[in-house]
XYZ file of C-alpha atoms in Angstrom:
659
model
C 115.015 65.407 146.409
C 112.249 64.183 148.829
C 113.043 67.101 151.124
C 112.454 69.515 148.225
C 109.099 67.855 147.490
C 108.092 68.208 151.169
C 108.928 71.896 151.082
C 106.832 72.358 147.921
C 103.951 70.458 149.556
C 104.048 72.716 152.612
C 104.088 75.801 150.370
C 101.068 74.539 148.434
C 99.096 73.762 151.630
C 99.901 77.065 153.339
C 97.067 79.119 151.663
C 94.498 76.513 152.694
C 95.667 76.601 156.323
C 95.386 80.392 156.324
C 91.853 80.164 154.892
C 90.748 77.722 157.593
C 92.105 80.011 160.320
C 90.263 83.003 158.852
C 86.957 81.090 158.774
C 87.454 79.925 162.369
C 88.130 83.489 163.580
C 85.087 84.887 161.755
C 82.781 82.220 163.198
C 84.167 82.845 166.680
C 83.446 86.543 166.387
C 79.913 85.831 165.216
C 79.340 83.416 168.101
C 80.567 85.966 170.611
C 77.675 88.262 169.740
C 74.998 85.530 169.628
C 72.065 85.803 172.078
C 71.036 82.700 174.165
C 67.238 82.494 174.314
C 65.480 80.341 177.020
C 61.950 79.021 176.399
C 59.627 79.392 179.455
C 56.107 78.065 179.957
C 53.300 80.278 181.242
C 53.540 78.633 184.681
C 57.309 79.169 184.869
C 56.848 82.800 183.869
C 54.160 83.320 186.569
C 56.391 81.701 189.226
C 59.260 83.981 188.191
C 56.967 86.994 188.417
C 55.709 85.808 191.868
C 59.299 85.368 193.091
C 60.172 88.813 191.695
C 63.162 87.508 189.733
C 62.050 89.126 186.426
C 64.012 92.306 185.678
C 62.825 93.153 182.156
C 59.686 92.418 180.111
C 58.765 93.019 176.446
C 55.217 92.236 175.267
C 54.572 91.568 171.570
C 51.066 90.702 170.297
C 50.586 88.157 167.523
C 48.751 88.937 164.301
C 45.365 87.770 165.654
C 46.023 89.316 169.160
C 44.893 86.105 170.901
C 48.427 85.135 171.917
C 51.169 87.426 173.209
C 54.921 86.800 173.092
C 56.727 87.730 176.296
C 60.465 88.361 176.235
C 62.642 89.510 179.075
C 65.442 88.808 181.495
C 65.795 87.193 184.878
C 68.109 88.577 187.526
C 70.487 85.586 187.209
C 70.861 85.905 183.389
C 74.037 86.986 181.661
C 74.233 89.882 179.226
C 73.503 87.709 176.177
C 70.716 85.579 177.802
C 66.978 86.195 177.496
C 63.764 84.228 177.977
C 60.749 83.870 175.713
C 57.233 82.635 176.525
C 53.782 82.421 174.900
C 50.888 83.857 176.989
C 47.154 83.952 176.246
C 45.293 87.234 176.347
C 43.704 86.479 179.767
C 47.062 86.460 181.562
C 48.383 89.680 180.012
C 46.617 91.942 182.537
C 48.246 90.068 185.458
C 51.712 90.435 183.915
C 51.125 94.135 183.181
C 49.988 94.892 186.759
C 53.033 93.040 188.148
C 55.373 95.014 185.971
C 53.783 98.319 187.014
C 53.806 97.480 190.727
C 57.479 96.449 190.662
C 58.668 99.302 188.400
C 59.938 96.875 185.719
C 61.081 97.970 182.267
C 58.161 97.263 180.013
C 58.545 97.312 176.205
C 55.683 97.011 173.802
C 56.018 96.368 170.082
C 53.621 95.665 167.254
C 56.013 93.337 165.386
C 55.148 89.682 165.255
C 58.254 87.617 166.033
C 56.789 84.793 164.000
C 56.988 86.885 160.841
C 60.059 87.268 158.611
C 62.661 89.799 159.841
C 65.095 91.546 157.469
C 67.236 92.457 160.428
C 67.685 88.784 161.140
C 68.892 88.225 157.575
C 71.210 91.222 157.759
C 72.814 90.087 160.972
C 73.003 86.344 160.386
C 72.958 85.613 156.624
C 74.872 88.521 155.014
C 78.180 87.840 156.862
C 78.067 84.228 155.682
C 77.459 85.351 152.091
C 80.383 87.776 152.281
C 82.588 84.986 153.598
C 81.585 82.727 150.691
C 82.334 85.465 148.127
C 85.703 86.210 149.722
C 86.592 82.508 149.667
C 85.625 82.233 145.988
C 87.837 85.135 144.933
C 90.714 83.869 147.047
C 90.623 80.436 145.461
C 90.193 81.950 141.957
C 93.322 84.058 142.420
C 95.240 81.070 143.701
C 94.129 79.056 140.682
C 95.272 81.801 138.297
C 98.645 82.090 140.008
C 99.121 78.329 139.854
C 98.168 78.407 136.193
C 100.854 81.031 135.507
C 103.441 78.967 137.345
C 102.465 75.891 135.390
C 102.805 77.884 132.108
C 106.380 78.834 132.957
C 107.725 76.152 130.643
C 105.153 76.699 127.908
C 106.211 77.754 124.431
C 106.617 81.484 123.769
C 106.150 81.027 120.032
C 103.348 83.241 118.745
C 101.037 82.562 115.858
C 101.370 85.501 113.505
C 98.114 87.235 112.603
C 99.532 89.029 109.555
C 101.711 86.170 108.292
C 99.173 85.306 105.613
C 98.782 88.897 104.404
C 102.410 89.386 103.282
C 103.264 88.096 99.813
C 106.337 88.088 97.615
C 105.035 91.225 95.902
C 105.522 93.055 99.215
C 109.203 92.048 99.296
C 111.195 94.174 96.864
C 114.431 92.779 95.431
C 115.793 89.453 96.743
C 115.136 87.754 93.409
C 117.584 84.881 93.924
C 116.579 84.473 97.552
C 112.922 84.110 96.564
C 113.829 81.373 94.093
C 115.627 79.455 96.834
C 112.579 79.372 99.126
C 109.928 78.741 96.447
C 110.484 74.994 96.880
C 109.296 75.314 100.471
C 106.052 76.883 99.276
C 105.469 74.151 96.699
C 106.102 71.475 99.329
C 103.701 73.039 101.835
C 101.024 73.278 99.149
C 101.460 69.836 97.575
C 103.863 67.565 99.487
C 102.797 64.445 97.524
C 104.496 65.788 94.385
C 107.855 65.638 96.151
C 107.191 62.344 97.923
C 106.337 60.681 94.617
C 109.894 61.139 93.345
C 111.484 60.407 96.711
C 112.598 64.000 97.237
C 113.080 65.257 100.771
C 112.366 68.899 101.330
C 114.873 70.767 103.527
C 113.882 70.574 107.176
C 115.437 73.914 107.913
C 116.560 76.980 105.985
C 119.008 79.419 107.546
C 118.767 83.008 106.313
C 122.136 84.710 106.682
C 122.833 88.371 106.045
C 123.485 91.805 107.511
C 120.805 93.434 109.687
C 117.953 95.114 107.853
C 118.201 93.142 104.613
C 114.707 91.620 104.919
C 115.248 88.149 106.414
C 112.176 88.300 108.667
C 110.052 89.804 105.899
C 111.102 87.037 103.507
C 110.114 84.360 106.045
C 106.683 85.975 106.506
C 106.246 86.112 102.738
C 106.934 82.361 102.500
C 104.172 81.707 105.044
C 101.861 84.106 103.222
C 102.431 82.482 99.832
C 101.960 78.988 101.252
C 98.904 80.109 103.281
C 99.954 78.077 106.319
C 100.237 78.962 110.032
C 103.339 80.981 110.828
C 104.897 80.641 114.290
C 107.589 83.137 115.174
C 109.875 83.371 118.184
C 113.169 85.010 119.086
C 116.143 82.960 120.185
C 116.297 84.874 123.453
C 112.745 83.722 124.358
C 114.045 80.203 124.992
C 116.758 81.068 127.493
C 115.741 81.614 131.121
C 117.461 81.729 134.495
C 116.284 78.242 135.479
C 117.867 75.255 133.799
C 115.474 73.152 131.740
C 112.908 75.841 130.961
C 114.313 76.489 127.477
C 114.248 72.793 126.573
C 110.649 72.581 127.801
C 109.678 75.522 125.617
C 111.289 73.884 122.587
C 109.248 70.707 123.175
C 106.029 72.688 123.602
C 106.747 74.707 120.459
C 107.083 71.580 118.339
C 103.937 70.097 119.913
C 101.982 73.193 118.886
C 103.515 73.036 115.428
C 102.552 69.373 114.980
C 98.938 70.197 115.832
C 98.956 72.898 113.126
C 101.047 71.046 110.516
C 101.846 71.843 107.787
C 103.277 75.068 109.164
C 106.338 77.287 109.393
C 108.427 78.067 112.453
C 110.569 81.192 112.247
C 113.341 81.632 114.841
C 114.838 85.103 114.718
C 118.369 85.710 116.037
C 118.997 81.998 116.458
C 122.592 82.710 117.501
C 121.199 83.638 120.956
C 120.476 79.940 121.587
C 122.480 78.125 118.897
C 126.014 79.198 119.786
C 128.799 76.664 119.890
C 128.701 74.447 122.973
C 131.522 74.419 125.492
C 132.799 77.872 124.542
C 134.312 80.345 126.976
C 136.924 80.135 129.707
C 134.582 78.810 132.382
C 132.874 76.258 130.177
C 129.475 76.558 128.575
C 126.132 78.025 129.542
C 124.207 75.049 130.918
C 120.711 76.370 130.197
C 121.517 77.473 126.646
C 123.265 74.200 125.847
C 120.322 72.119 127.104
C 117.999 74.231 124.978
C 120.231 73.717 121.940
C 120.402 69.958 122.564
C 116.603 69.782 122.666
C 116.360 71.807 119.470
C 118.804 69.469 117.733
C 116.791 66.444 118.868
C 113.467 67.892 117.705
C 114.841 68.881 114.292
C 116.546 65.591 113.495
C 116.455 63.259 116.462
C 114.423 60.134 117.101
C 111.095 61.637 116.058
C 109.886 62.933 112.721
C 108.262 66.322 112.320
C 106.411 65.891 109.062
C 105.111 69.092 107.535
C 107.115 71.385 109.808
C 109.701 73.628 108.165
C 111.980 75.797 110.257
C 113.332 79.092 108.959
C 115.937 80.824 111.103
C 117.743 84.127 110.687
C 121.097 85.343 111.933
C 123.840 87.761 110.980
C 126.499 85.689 112.789
C 126.574 82.210 111.205
C 130.213 81.753 112.272
C 129.208 81.391 115.953
C 126.588 78.684 115.408
C 127.200 75.117 116.559
C 128.294 72.796 113.702
C 125.668 70.228 114.702
C 122.976 72.793 113.990
C 124.239 73.482 110.473
C 124.672 69.924 109.285
C 122.352 68.388 106.655
C 119.177 67.050 108.205
C 118.728 70.113 110.371
C 119.490 73.315 108.527
C 120.008 71.752 105.131
C 120.232 75.018 103.245
C 121.779 78.408 103.879
C 120.383 81.353 101.928
C 122.551 84.470 101.996
C 120.477 87.648 101.952
C 122.912 90.252 100.658
C 122.668 94.019 100.601
C 120.611 95.167 97.593
C 122.212 96.409 94.390
C 121.151 99.570 92.551
C 118.175 97.952 90.796
C 116.944 96.295 93.984
C 117.363 99.530 95.913
C 115.138 101.260 93.376
C 112.473 98.564 93.844
C 112.687 98.915 97.626
C 112.368 102.697 97.378
C 109.271 102.294 95.189
C 107.677 100.041 97.836
C 108.331 102.501 100.658
C 107.287 105.481 98.518
C 103.714 104.216 98.038
C 102.161 106.311 100.783
C 104.383 109.389 100.375
C 103.989 112.527 98.259
C 107.086 113.554 96.282
C 107.767 116.637 94.216
C 108.410 116.343 90.477
C 112.183 116.699 90.763
C 112.550 113.527 92.894
C 113.980 110.609 90.938
C 114.081 107.375 92.916
C 116.486 105.805 90.420
C 119.049 108.523 91.089
C 118.592 108.009 94.832
C 119.274 104.299 94.430
C 122.521 105.049 92.599
C 123.652 107.357 95.401
C 123.005 104.894 98.242
C 125.350 101.903 97.764
C 125.679 99.800 100.906
C 122.215 100.781 102.193
C 120.007 97.934 103.397
C 116.245 97.819 102.970
C 115.772 99.120 106.507
C 118.215 101.967 105.796
C 116.279 102.989 102.682
C 112.971 102.946 104.556
C 114.535 105.069 107.278
C 115.948 107.443 104.639
C 112.536 108.175 103.105
C 110.960 108.462 106.550
C 113.593 111.000 107.647
C 112.980 112.962 104.439
C 109.237 112.966 105.130
C 109.834 114.176 108.699
C 112.024 117.009 107.421
C 109.310 118.023 104.941
C 106.688 118.052 107.700
C 108.997 120.083 109.925
C 109.251 122.728 107.189
C 105.465 122.662 106.511
C 105.974 121.525 102.907
C 103.258 119.909 100.823
C 105.621 117.336 99.266
C 109.027 115.744 99.779
C 111.743 117.424 97.720
C 115.202 116.312 96.644
C 116.713 118.704 99.192
C 114.868 116.803 101.948
C 116.272 113.499 100.672
C 119.821 114.920 100.449
C 119.594 116.197 104.008
C 118.101 112.876 105.178
C 120.995 110.983 103.551
C 123.504 113.125 105.428
C 121.592 112.648 108.679
C 121.554 108.855 108.260
C 125.265 108.678 107.409
C 126.774 111.358 109.644
C 124.082 112.658 111.985
C 122.241 116.007 112.103
C 124.016 119.176 111.007
C 125.398 121.364 113.797
C 124.262 124.668 112.318
C 124.127 126.426 115.677
C 127.847 125.941 116.354
C 129.947 129.028 115.744
C 132.846 128.327 113.378
C 135.627 130.826 112.768
C 136.824 131.754 109.292
C 140.147 130.066 110.006
C 138.405 126.778 110.848
C 136.233 127.015 107.730
C 139.286 127.602 105.535
C 141.108 124.691 107.168
C 138.182 122.292 106.693
C 137.598 123.467 103.113
C 141.285 122.877 102.202
C 141.153 119.454 103.877
C 137.975 118.324 102.074
C 139.177 119.782 98.756
C 142.268 117.575 99.100
C 140.086 114.457 99.376
C 137.979 115.570 96.413
C 140.890 116.329 94.058
C 142.368 112.861 94.660
C 138.977 111.375 93.768
C 138.757 113.533 90.638
C 142.292 113.059 89.320
C 143.229 109.512 90.401
C 142.022 106.926 87.891
C 141.103 104.076 90.264
C 139.601 106.298 92.983
C 135.901 106.488 93.797
C 133.749 109.207 92.244
C 133.149 112.395 94.224
C 129.423 113.039 94.745
C 129.337 115.693 97.427
C 131.570 117.953 99.525
C 130.431 119.806 102.636
C 132.115 121.734 105.445
C 128.997 121.726 107.655
C 129.852 119.868 110.897
C 127.944 116.620 111.418
C 128.463 114.258 114.319
C 132.143 114.252 115.242
C 133.259 115.361 111.760
C 133.937 118.976 110.796
C 133.015 118.135 107.196
C 133.140 115.228 104.789
C 133.515 114.237 101.153
C 131.084 111.654 99.806
C 132.917 109.321 97.409
C 131.020 106.416 95.855
C 132.039 103.627 93.439
C 131.757 104.576 89.782
C 129.659 101.502 89.048
C 127.818 98.767 90.974
C 129.947 95.655 91.365
C 130.831 92.782 93.676
C 132.910 93.263 96.803
C 136.141 92.267 95.037
C 138.748 95.026 94.994
C 142.061 95.162 93.143
C 145.353 96.285 94.640
C 145.276 99.556 92.660
C 141.782 100.311 93.954
C 142.855 99.706 97.561
C 145.896 101.935 97.066
C 143.623 104.607 95.548
C 141.362 104.400 98.618
C 144.347 104.915 100.932
C 145.604 107.799 98.774
C 142.178 109.452 98.879
C 142.016 109.123 102.672
C 145.440 110.725 103.034
C 144.579 113.571 100.640
C 143.134 115.719 103.434
C 146.320 115.713 105.548
C 148.510 116.218 102.458
C 146.409 119.250 101.446
C 146.755 120.765 104.937
C 150.520 120.321 104.889
C 150.995 121.721 101.378
C 148.635 124.709 101.361
C 148.337 125.696 105.035
C 151.819 124.848 106.254
C 150.430 123.100 109.342
C 148.748 119.840 110.306
C 145.676 119.302 112.493
C 143.793 116.540 114.292
C 141.078 116.450 111.600
C 142.688 113.512 109.789
C 142.685 111.054 112.717
C 139.757 108.997 111.411
C 141.297 109.019 107.909
C 144.512 107.559 109.342
C 142.592 104.859 111.179
C 140.798 103.695 108.045
C 143.917 103.938 105.875
C 145.971 101.936 108.388
C 143.345 99.182 108.552
C 143.327 98.865 104.766
C 147.129 98.813 104.552
C 147.466 96.205 107.304
C 144.801 94.019 105.693
C 146.701 94.220 102.401
C 149.788 92.880 104.163
C 148.331 90.300 106.564
C 145.151 89.081 104.816
C 145.267 89.792 101.080
C 148.959 89.030 100.350
C 149.459 92.366 98.532
C 152.934 93.261 99.835
C 156.589 92.245 99.609
C 155.941 89.558 102.241
C 154.263 87.458 99.589
C 150.920 85.681 99.209
C 150.517 84.577 102.808
C 147.824 85.219 105.378
C 149.350 86.144 108.708
C 146.171 87.226 110.494
C 142.500 86.404 110.336
C 139.595 88.700 111.000
C 139.168 89.082 114.731
C 135.903 87.445 115.748
C 135.725 88.722 119.311
C 132.835 86.387 120.120
C 134.129 84.066 122.790
C 136.622 85.257 125.330
C 138.027 81.773 125.674
C 138.723 81.432 121.978
C 140.566 84.758 121.711
C 142.350 84.228 125.014
C 143.811 80.896 123.916
C 144.635 82.034 120.360
C 148.373 81.875 119.652
C 150.358 83.971 117.180
C 151.218 82.101 114.006
C 154.238 84.283 113.159
C 157.440 85.281 114.879
C 158.475 88.661 116.259
C 160.716 89.160 113.226
C 157.733 88.693 110.899
C 155.706 91.087 113.082
C 158.391 93.739 112.502
C 158.292 93.072 108.756
C 154.488 93.408 108.763
C 154.757 96.816 110.432
C 157.408 97.932 107.954
C 155.375 96.734 104.946
C 152.236 98.537 106.144
C 154.230 101.712 106.815
C 155.757 101.506 103.322
C 152.290 101.377 101.715
C 151.108 104.375 103.740
C 154.218 106.439 102.911
C 154.020 105.686 99.194
C 150.335 106.635 99.050
C 150.956 109.814 101.045
C 153.755 110.919 98.697
C 151.536 110.138 95.708
C 148.732 112.250 97.187
C 151.121 115.185 97.656
C 152.319 114.905 94.042
C 148.757 114.979 92.694
C 147.779 117.946 94.852
C 150.877 119.946 93.891
C 149.910 119.638 90.223
C 146.304 120.750 90.941
C 146.780 123.685 93.295
C 144.400 125.887 91.278
C 141.612 123.312 91.535
C 142.202 122.985 95.290
C 141.816 126.731 95.756
C 138.806 126.835 93.433
C 136.985 124.147 95.408
C 138.013 125.709 98.728
C 136.676 129.143 97.731
C 133.409 127.611 96.519
C 133.031 125.723 99.830
C 133.700 128.903 101.807
C 130.901 130.572 99.866
C 128.317 127.764 99.615
C 129.421 125.291 102.363
C 128.087 122.366 100.297
C 128.852 121.351 96.700
C 126.891 118.733 94.739
C 128.247 116.433 92.058
C 126.953 118.690 89.270
C 128.511 121.786 90.833
C 131.856 119.997 91.263
C 131.780 118.929 87.597
C 130.984 122.482 86.583
C 133.978 123.812 88.537
C 136.285 121.197 87.023
C 135.137 121.847 83.422
C 134.446 125.588 83.392
C 136.118 127.011 86.488
C 132.788 128.310 87.784
C 129.430 126.951 88.945
C 126.765 126.927 86.204
C 123.233 126.394 87.533
C 121.401 123.725 85.585
C 117.776 123.653 84.451
C 116.640 120.088 85.156
C 112.979 120.629 84.414
C 113.161 118.104 81.560
C 114.702 114.821 82.598
C 115.128 113.599 79.009
C 117.206 116.651 78.006
C 121.016 116.337 78.303
C 122.499 118.795 80.776
C 124.891 121.547 79.773
C 127.721 119.766 81.559
C 127.107 116.538 79.635
C 127.113 118.440 76.358
C 130.372 120.160 77.263
C 131.909 116.805 78.174
C 130.918 115.459 74.767
C 132.255 118.579 73.074
C 135.534 118.247 74.935
C 135.878 114.586 73.905
C 135.235 115.559 70.259
C 137.890 118.292 70.423
C 135.475 121.186 69.738
C 137.178 124.523 70.402
C 135.508 127.216 72.493
C 132.958 124.791 73.967
C 133.136 126.500 77.376
C 131.528 129.671 75.960
C 128.697 127.920 74.061
C 125.133 127.506 75.290
C 123.040 124.330 74.908
C 121.789 125.021 71.388
C 125.233 125.955 70.107
C 126.729 122.823 71.608
C 124.040 120.633 70.011
C 124.732 122.145 66.581
C 128.487 121.699 66.989
C 128.051 118.076 68.009
C 125.769 117.415 65.013
C 128.417 118.780 62.671
C 131.016 116.544 64.293
C 128.755 113.524 63.913
C 128.305 114.272 60.199
C 132.068 114.442 59.732
């Protein structure tokens, strides 16, 4: 350790040594050009003239011309040596005659050497000034570089400038999540109310949820509502190459927070620094673990951080260290889920504030058609629709722009420039019609919203099937079997109506196999009974997965494969049975796709009910559509409803209501 300190000392002194050498060299150069001037009396000058040792004379009169300054050289002088003498006016004639008789160089000048000379300043003073300026800038740069090196361990947490401008009104949805964090706002505003009853506010709140659900925005809204300083930092800002820097930054961050208390600290992606310690084959990450240890100590160690509340966000809570999640550190976990239909409508209204929509755009209908979209996805959807409208030089965003934007977000841009043969179009149309008919005819299947044979991404076409109603993520066995049957409908349709099979169903098989295997190994929905043989693969730490042992025998592994295969075969046979009974509908949908390439939900319903596509007039949103009226007429058993118009259907339904 002393040797390391000596090395650092030498490094710190090195610039000063270089500076001293530079000054010494500059002064030496200046001295080399300096002139040595000898003072002579009038007698000495006359003796030199008498002995003829003077080689050069310059005569300069003073301002009153009573005294003359004589400068010159003697024959034994060096190049940089001269003499100078003061002579009265009476002796000037003698010196002049001597110079003329001996052919000496005689210079005459009117300048008074006693007066101020700018040349003297330029030659002697300016170089010194330049040296001083150069030294100043050199030391200033060194000071700045040393300052940067000293700030290496400083906190990277930034004080948000817009934290106070974001309120809960700017955060659409998240009703329950807002209620959970309102206590933090009340505590930051009036902590004495809680202290009076002995209540301890949570020191930390962990926001957990998928990406894009609004965790960061919610944290900013808490700071805005409480009107307190809002420090934000990413978990990756703590970790550096050198051990100990992250821990130093944690200490500095809490020091800054204490000076600004009460305040909020928001740590985004805390899993970058808060992962479980000692994980991995080769042990842990020393720097990250030291940073985590310091964070644990600051949150609930020997010191108290009164008035400091930490909000952290992550979408991987399963990888966090248990010591970080215990009460006293992150006391509360708030799950920020994906928005439901109502919340999606609120989010769309927020992002639609600065956009111009046409009259046929209904944000409520868009919210119903976008299950599984996060807040960031919905913002991106409207932005893509606006970009498409600008690209087409439209004055407003239409429903067609939003439909196209939805497809682009889900599947990628349409490949309209690719040449597709009629055979390929027929094959894709039969395949997608098979998916759609399963969705239409199978009771527990999802509802068909759209069919297209336009290639997007790696898919030659796709069928959009969405849940019939908004619900929780709990699925029954029949619903899972219906999902598998729907996925296998494309291959079954190819085999039945084309007499050949293609590679277009590979992704369908992958998804169907995953569902079937999960039913057997995770959900206990097979003949193997209610047992869980496998857990979801985490794939986080190599060491954990590497050391994981199988908890079932090879015989059970064979039975798992057989049970999953049995589910797939039963669903495939069921799909073939349904398609055989609905061959006419398959061909009807296929022909319509060959003609139009894309079918909407209303057009699909029209084909199912009437056998042809009836264009709807949706100019009045409060008016029931022709398809809805025909559905009502069909349910009431009215004969000939397919040939009636809107007015005739309304009259027939009124008569039925009276009966």
